[in-house]
Amino acid sequence: MDFRFASWNVNNRKLTASHIDLLRLISPDILVLQEASSAFHTALQASGLFASDVSSLALRPPQAMEGRSRRLGCSIFTTSRFQSCNPSLLSELHFPERTLAMNVSTAGWSGMVCSFHTPPGASWGRVKPRTLKAISQWLTLQPGPLIFGIDANCPKTDHPDISQNEWWWKDEPLLLGGSPLHQLRDVFRVYLEKNPHEFARIRADRPAGPLAVSHVRGNRRTMTECRYDFIYASPDVEVHSACYMFDESIRAVSDHAVVVAHLRAAHAAA
């Protein structure tokens, strides 16, 4: 069974026609969002592009005395190809609303999809690596096929040779490094391993990375291209293709690229 999975940090923006046009172009069967406000979620829900949806802010609403940082959550949208149930948060985290997990199923296949948004270390210090470590530990306990999208706010350097990645905090590689705690795989690296000519072109263009540009950090004086956004999938999900749509996403009013993967999941044995 083939399907399209997309992950996008929508940067707390209002839904516009440009968002809708890009989503129509991508046509994802499953879309996971980060930094999505309740208003953005409700507007996309009303667009009719998807059959079902859930927002982490509906499971953990912001409280009256909490600031702006608690009013941004994760969303999962699915088309009619999938049935969804049992949404949940990683409630033990400092920002549980920046996590969202949900079971999805279709004829002959079922799994879990997740959306994660790691709080930036510049604002929240050690909350960031603790979040990444906790997510990685949680992933090791999940039994079935699993796919997640994340704005990880790291690594510092996304090198073609992952062993040469640079990190802000020592626990960040537990989720995203070359030997993570869990068994899931970075679908873009899997795709490049299958397409060595494209991998060689990227290494020639950006020998120190990043493998793709999903965000530009810094200010006007110092701007650094980063790959902060990822899709990961368990080994039982085959990667057909993966790409980063940075230019298209910026035109659609975000500061992060939408990441798109064409995946293939094996049907369960009868």
XYZ file of C-alpha atoms in Angstrom:
270
model
C 0.000 0.000 0.000
C 1.479 3.333 -1.107
C 0.669 6.631 0.564
C 2.017 10.153 0.984
C 3.067 11.445 4.397
C 3.898 15.115 4.985
C 5.227 17.009 7.996
C 5.182 20.799 8.296
C 5.882 23.415 10.946
C 3.369 26.105 9.986
C 4.983 28.737 12.237
C 1.841 29.901 14.041
C 0.442 31.510 10.898
C -3.135 31.945 9.743
C -4.298 29.509 7.080
C -4.142 31.134 3.633
C -4.946 30.169 0.068
C -1.213 29.576 -0.411
C -1.262 26.860 2.265
C -4.242 25.229 0.583
C -2.641 25.399 -2.874
C 0.557 23.753 -1.618
C -1.339 21.037 0.227
C -3.392 20.327 -2.894
C -0.165 20.021 -4.860
C 1.387 17.637 -2.332
C -1.866 15.751 -1.778
C -0.792 13.955 1.418
C -2.831 11.062 2.761
C -1.479 11.858 6.226
C -0.386 15.354 7.265
C 1.255 16.144 10.606
C 1.750 19.744 11.700
C 3.791 21.568 14.312
C 3.261 25.087 15.712
C -0.368 24.922 14.635
C -2.756 27.192 16.491
C -6.332 26.191 17.223
C -7.460 28.721 14.604
C -5.187 27.218 11.928
C -6.392 23.715 12.757
C -10.049 24.729 12.631
C -9.620 26.536 9.317
C -7.838 23.575 7.705
C -10.507 21.269 9.108
C -13.142 23.406 7.359
C -11.285 23.307 4.024
C -12.545 19.808 3.223
C -9.091 18.550 2.197
C -9.113 15.879 4.883
C -11.661 13.477 6.315
C -10.499 13.389 9.945
C -8.257 15.361 12.235
C -7.107 15.878 15.796
C -5.289 18.709 17.546
C -3.131 18.308 20.639
C -4.648 21.571 21.882
C -8.027 19.843 22.073
C -6.497 17.178 24.327
C -4.555 19.656 26.450
C -6.080 23.157 26.088
C -3.939 26.136 27.080
C -4.703 27.458 30.533
C -5.743 31.022 31.309
C -2.433 32.180 32.810
C -0.187 30.441 30.270
C 1.601 32.409 27.594
C 1.836 32.197 23.824
C 4.183 29.208 23.920
C 1.356 27.031 25.275
C -1.030 28.014 22.488
C 0.875 26.209 19.743
C 0.293 22.511 19.272
C 0.560 19.581 16.911
C -2.103 18.354 14.511
C -2.713 15.197 12.504
C -4.969 15.173 9.436
C -5.886 12.104 7.373
C -7.839 11.523 4.187
C -10.668 9.031 3.873
C -8.124 6.318 3.004
C -7.390 5.987 6.729
C -9.416 5.419 9.851
C -7.988 7.014 12.978
C -8.508 6.509 16.695
C -7.002 6.834 20.174
C -5.160 10.158 19.987
C -2.825 10.773 22.902
C -0.045 13.015 24.197
C 3.240 12.255 25.905
C 1.818 13.644 29.113
C 5.015 13.432 31.170
C 6.823 16.028 29.050
C 7.198 19.702 29.940
C 5.136 20.590 26.851
C 2.806 17.621 26.269
C 0.845 19.630 23.695
C 3.943 19.595 21.471
C 3.424 15.864 21.010
C 0.596 13.952 19.384
C 0.239 10.254 18.604
C -2.664 8.481 16.927
C -3.451 5.014 15.636
C -4.367 4.839 11.956
C -5.554 1.942 9.847
C -6.639 1.042 6.354
C -7.504 -2.224 4.654
C -4.871 -4.741 5.695
C -2.583 -2.311 7.543
C -2.472 -0.427 10.813
C 0.157 1.656 12.552
C 0.793 4.774 14.585
C 1.551 8.289 13.352
C 2.988 11.075 15.484
C 3.846 14.741 15.359
C 6.512 16.245 17.630
C 7.876 19.748 18.150
C 10.955 20.138 20.314
C 11.098 23.422 22.259
C 14.084 25.549 21.224
C 17.063 25.384 23.536
C 17.656 29.143 23.267
C 14.361 29.669 25.080
C 13.981 26.557 27.208
C 17.492 25.254 27.859
C 17.659 21.666 29.081
C 13.945 21.113 28.422
C 14.986 20.562 24.796
C 17.396 17.599 25.215
C 15.171 16.082 27.897
C 12.284 16.176 25.434
C 14.316 14.501 22.678
C 15.531 11.796 25.071
C 12.025 11.153 26.398
C 10.590 10.833 22.890
C 13.335 8.384 21.934
C 12.710 6.294 25.057
C 8.969 6.315 24.366
C 9.546 5.136 20.792
C 11.395 2.054 22.031
C 8.198 0.926 23.794
C 5.879 1.177 20.785
C 5.141 -2.237 19.234
C 3.880 -1.663 15.727
C 4.632 0.219 12.520
C 5.242 3.883 13.326
C 5.890 7.090 11.375
C 6.539 10.497 12.856
C 7.250 14.022 11.707
C 9.215 16.416 13.877
C 10.628 19.907 14.086
C 13.584 18.952 16.275
C 15.408 22.310 16.464
C 18.626 20.359 15.839
C 21.197 19.187 14.849
C 23.591 22.122 14.857
C 25.229 20.634 11.746
C 23.516 18.014 9.561
C 26.541 16.446 7.870
C 26.338 13.977 4.952
C 28.323 11.624 7.220
C 26.014 11.441 10.218
C 28.915 10.529 12.499
C 30.181 14.075 11.893
C 26.952 15.778 12.927
C 27.325 18.532 15.494
C 24.824 18.857 18.339
C 23.748 21.506 20.791
C 23.216 19.026 23.669
C 24.658 15.557 24.281
C 21.246 13.836 24.475
C 20.047 15.025 21.046
C 21.648 12.087 19.155
C 19.534 9.670 21.219
C 16.692 10.543 18.862
C 18.409 11.762 15.682
C 21.972 10.433 15.724
C 23.584 7.547 13.907
C 22.914 5.111 16.763
C 19.621 6.249 18.329
C 17.817 4.431 21.120
C 14.974 3.468 18.775
C 14.880 1.530 15.493
C 13.207 4.121 13.255
C 15.033 5.596 10.268
C 15.378 9.079 8.807
C 13.457 8.590 5.553
C 15.495 11.190 3.648
C 18.767 9.427 4.423
C 17.158 6.112 3.453
C 16.059 7.657 0.154
C 19.547 9.036 -0.538
C 21.142 5.658 0.182
C 18.923 4.242 -2.550
C 19.806 7.097 -4.901
C 23.606 7.485 -4.747
C 23.792 9.913 -7.685
C 21.551 12.395 -5.877
C 23.488 11.837 -2.650
C 26.735 12.576 -4.521
C 25.286 15.783 -5.973
C 24.265 17.005 -2.516
C 27.689 16.199 -1.074
C 29.324 18.115 -3.922
C 27.061 21.146 -3.416
C 27.166 21.142 0.399
C 30.117 18.995 1.553
C 29.573 19.973 5.203
C 25.783 19.776 4.954
C 22.975 20.185 5.440
C 21.581 17.327 3.371
C 18.534 19.527 2.699
C 17.391 22.949 3.854
C 14.299 22.994 6.009
C 14.932 26.150 8.057
C 17.331 29.096 8.189
C 18.372 30.066 11.694
C 19.953 33.298 12.890
C 19.450 36.935 11.989
C 20.309 39.110 9.034
C 23.944 39.284 10.075
C 24.426 35.530 10.469
C 22.134 33.151 8.596
C 22.708 29.391 8.691
C 20.892 26.819 6.579
C 19.670 23.882 8.679
C 17.809 20.626 8.424
C 15.671 20.744 11.558
C 12.615 18.936 10.155
C 12.421 15.178 9.686
C 10.185 12.245 8.894
C 11.157 8.967 10.534
C 9.614 5.555 9.850
C 10.023 2.091 11.321
C 11.920 -0.476 9.191
C 8.676 -2.173 8.112
C 7.750 0.955 6.122
C 9.523 1.196 2.752
C 10.721 4.582 1.513
C 9.933 5.216 -2.153
C 10.905 8.923 -2.200
C 11.420 11.898 0.110
C 11.928 15.615 -0.478
C 12.075 19.033 1.178
C 9.953 21.791 -0.371
C 11.657 24.832 1.134
C 11.000 27.485 -1.519
C 7.382 26.432 -1.940
C 6.823 26.493 1.827
C 8.282 29.969 2.266
C 5.983 31.268 -0.458
C 3.117 29.624 1.426
C 4.019 31.655 4.553
C 6.116 29.551 6.913
C 9.763 29.560 7.969
C 10.078 25.774 7.664
C 9.985 23.469 4.671
C 7.260 20.920 4.321
C 8.824 17.447 4.232
C 7.108 14.932 1.960
C 7.640 11.180 1.783
C 6.129 8.619 -0.553
C 5.966 5.479 1.593
C 4.961 1.885 1.074
C 3.592 -0.235 3.906
C 3.265 -3.992 3.645
C -0.208 -5.397 4.192
C -0.571 -7.539 7.284
C -0.460 -11.265 6.731
C -3.863 -12.892 6.539
